Short mmCIF file of C-alpha atoms in Angstrom, two decimals:
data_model
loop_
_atom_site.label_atom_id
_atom_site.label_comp_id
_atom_site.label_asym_id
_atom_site.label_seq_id
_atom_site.Cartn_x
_atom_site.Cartn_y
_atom_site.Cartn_z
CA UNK P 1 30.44 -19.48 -61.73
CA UNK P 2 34.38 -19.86 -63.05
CA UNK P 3 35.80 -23.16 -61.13
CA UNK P 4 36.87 -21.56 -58.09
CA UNK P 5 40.23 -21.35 -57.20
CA UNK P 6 39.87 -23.53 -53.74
CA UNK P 7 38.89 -26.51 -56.44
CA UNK P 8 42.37 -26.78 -57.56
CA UNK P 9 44.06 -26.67 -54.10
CA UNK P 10 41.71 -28.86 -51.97
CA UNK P 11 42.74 -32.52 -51.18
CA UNK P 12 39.00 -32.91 -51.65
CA UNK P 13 38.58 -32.21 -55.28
CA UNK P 14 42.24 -33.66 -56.43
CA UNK P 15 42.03 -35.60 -60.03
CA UNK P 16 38.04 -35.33 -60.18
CA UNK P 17 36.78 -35.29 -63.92
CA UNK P 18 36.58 -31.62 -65.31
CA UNK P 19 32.80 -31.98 -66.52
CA UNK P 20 32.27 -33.10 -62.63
CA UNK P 21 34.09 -30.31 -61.56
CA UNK P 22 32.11 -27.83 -63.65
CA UNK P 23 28.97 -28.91 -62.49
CA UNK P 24 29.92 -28.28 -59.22
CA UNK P 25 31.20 -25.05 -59.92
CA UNK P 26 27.44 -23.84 -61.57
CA UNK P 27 25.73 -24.68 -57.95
CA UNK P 28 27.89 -23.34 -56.14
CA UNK P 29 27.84 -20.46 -53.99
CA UNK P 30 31.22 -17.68 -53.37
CA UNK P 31 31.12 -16.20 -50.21
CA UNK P 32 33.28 -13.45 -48.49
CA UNK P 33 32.89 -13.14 -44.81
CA UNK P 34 34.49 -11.10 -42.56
CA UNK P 35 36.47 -12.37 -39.16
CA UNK P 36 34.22 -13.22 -36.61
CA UNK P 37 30.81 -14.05 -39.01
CA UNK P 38 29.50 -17.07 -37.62
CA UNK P 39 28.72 -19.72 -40.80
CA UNK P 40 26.30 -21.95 -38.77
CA UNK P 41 25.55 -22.83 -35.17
CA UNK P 42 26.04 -26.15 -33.56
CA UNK P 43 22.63 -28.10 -34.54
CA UNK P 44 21.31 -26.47 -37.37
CA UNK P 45 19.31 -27.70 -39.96
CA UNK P 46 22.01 -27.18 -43.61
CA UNK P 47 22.16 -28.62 -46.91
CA UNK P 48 25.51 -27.78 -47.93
CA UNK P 49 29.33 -28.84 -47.39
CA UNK P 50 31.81 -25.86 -47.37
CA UNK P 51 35.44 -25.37 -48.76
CA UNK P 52 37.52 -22.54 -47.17
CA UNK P 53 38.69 -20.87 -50.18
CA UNK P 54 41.09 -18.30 -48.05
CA UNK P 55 41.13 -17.20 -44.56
CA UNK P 56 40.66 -19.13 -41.28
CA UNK P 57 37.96 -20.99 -39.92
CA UNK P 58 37.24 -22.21 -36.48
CA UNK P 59 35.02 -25.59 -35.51
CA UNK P 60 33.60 -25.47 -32.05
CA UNK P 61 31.22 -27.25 -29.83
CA UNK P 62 30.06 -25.70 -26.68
CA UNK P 63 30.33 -27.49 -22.96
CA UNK P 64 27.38 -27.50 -21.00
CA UNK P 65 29.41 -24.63 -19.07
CA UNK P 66 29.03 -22.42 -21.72
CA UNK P 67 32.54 -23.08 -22.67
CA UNK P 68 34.21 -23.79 -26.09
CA UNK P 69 36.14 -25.96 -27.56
CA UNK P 70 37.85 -25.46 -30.70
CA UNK P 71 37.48 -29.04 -32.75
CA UNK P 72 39.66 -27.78 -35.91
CA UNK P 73 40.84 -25.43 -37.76
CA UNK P 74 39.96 -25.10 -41.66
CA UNK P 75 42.38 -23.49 -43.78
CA UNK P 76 42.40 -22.51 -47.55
CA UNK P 77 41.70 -25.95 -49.38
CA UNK P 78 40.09 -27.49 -46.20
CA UNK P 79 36.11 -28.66 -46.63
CA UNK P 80 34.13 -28.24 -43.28
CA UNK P 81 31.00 -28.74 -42.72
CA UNK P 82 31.28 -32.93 -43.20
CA UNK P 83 28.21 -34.06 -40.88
CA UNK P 84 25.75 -31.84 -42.70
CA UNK P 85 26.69 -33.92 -46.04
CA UNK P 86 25.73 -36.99 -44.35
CA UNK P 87 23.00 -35.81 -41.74
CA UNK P 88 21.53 -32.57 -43.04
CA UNK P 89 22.39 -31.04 -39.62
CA UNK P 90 25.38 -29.33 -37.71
CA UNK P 91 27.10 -30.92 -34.91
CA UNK P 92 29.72 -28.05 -34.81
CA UNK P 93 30.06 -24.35 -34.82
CA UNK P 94 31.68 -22.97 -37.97
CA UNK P 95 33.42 -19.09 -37.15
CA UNK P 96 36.25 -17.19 -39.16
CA UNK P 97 38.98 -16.35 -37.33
CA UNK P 98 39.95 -13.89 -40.68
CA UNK P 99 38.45 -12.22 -43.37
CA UNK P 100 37.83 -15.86 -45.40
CA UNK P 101 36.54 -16.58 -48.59
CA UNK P 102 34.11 -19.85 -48.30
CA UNK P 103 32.71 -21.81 -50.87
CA UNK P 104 29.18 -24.09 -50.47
CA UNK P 105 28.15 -26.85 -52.38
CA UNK P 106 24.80 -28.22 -52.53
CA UNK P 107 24.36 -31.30 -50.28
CA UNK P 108 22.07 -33.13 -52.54
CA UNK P 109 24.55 -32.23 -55.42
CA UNK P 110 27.68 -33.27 -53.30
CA UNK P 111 25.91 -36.54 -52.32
CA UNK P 112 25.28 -37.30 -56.76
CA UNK P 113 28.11 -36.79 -57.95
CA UNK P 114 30.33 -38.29 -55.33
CA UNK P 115 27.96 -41.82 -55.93
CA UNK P 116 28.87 -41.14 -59.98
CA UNK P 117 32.54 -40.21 -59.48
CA UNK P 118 35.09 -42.47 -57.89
CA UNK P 119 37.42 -40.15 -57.85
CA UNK P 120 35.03 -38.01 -55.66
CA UNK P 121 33.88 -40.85 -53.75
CA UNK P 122 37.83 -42.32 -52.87
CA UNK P 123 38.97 -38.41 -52.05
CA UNK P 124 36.42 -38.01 -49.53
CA UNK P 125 36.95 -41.29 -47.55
CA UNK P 126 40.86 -39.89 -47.74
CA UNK P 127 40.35 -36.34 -46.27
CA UNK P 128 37.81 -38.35 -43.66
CA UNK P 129 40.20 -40.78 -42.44
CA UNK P 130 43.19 -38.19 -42.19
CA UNK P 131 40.79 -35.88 -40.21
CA UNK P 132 40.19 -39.10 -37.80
CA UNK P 133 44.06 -40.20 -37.75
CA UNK P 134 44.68 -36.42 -36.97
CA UNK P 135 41.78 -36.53 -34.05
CA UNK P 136 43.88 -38.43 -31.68
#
């Protein structure tokens, strides 16, 4: 696969090396979904992190009620999907609120080259702290 465009625009991927960037790119997976496709359930079993290449998507978590709550939204440059990286499992709902293009990368992948780049390794503890900063 081309480097997706989502690779240039997300905080995530900002001054990575372009051989790291390429090998990303060849595991990676393009997908087009249309508003309302659900990416994956609250507790499921996933390998991947996601990027929103364009559209809108929603993070939920549901109440014991039955009720919702939205967590975040992702927009185009925005990864999602963080606790899978790190756990192999869901703790949120992941839903577009727009016709969105997504792109996964391969946990296991994610997980090497982020312990070989620093550049990788120091963006990620960036877009993590921001998202905590911004959670209160």
């Amino acid at each position: 696969m081309a480097l997706p465009r989502v690779f240039s625009s997300s905080p995530l991927l900002k001054g990575v090396p372009p051989a790291a960037l390429s090998h990303l790119a060849r595991a990676a997976t393009r997908q087009r979904v249309r508003k309302g496709a659900r990416i994956f359930d609250e507790n499921e079993d996933v390998d991947r992190l996601w990027l929103v290449e364009e559209g809108l998507v929603q993070l939920t978590v549901s109440l014991p009620s039955g009720r919702q709550i939205t967590l975040d939204l992702a927009l185009p440059g925005d990864p999602f999907g963080w606790l899978c990286v790190h756990t192999g499992r869901t703790f949120a709902g992941a839903t577009t609120l727009a016709a969105s293009t997504i792109v996964s990368l391969p946990r296991e992948l994610f997980e090497g080259l982020k312990a070989k780049t620093p550049e990788l390794a120091r963006n990620t503890e960036q877009v993590l702290a921001l998202r905590l900063c911004n959670s209160y």
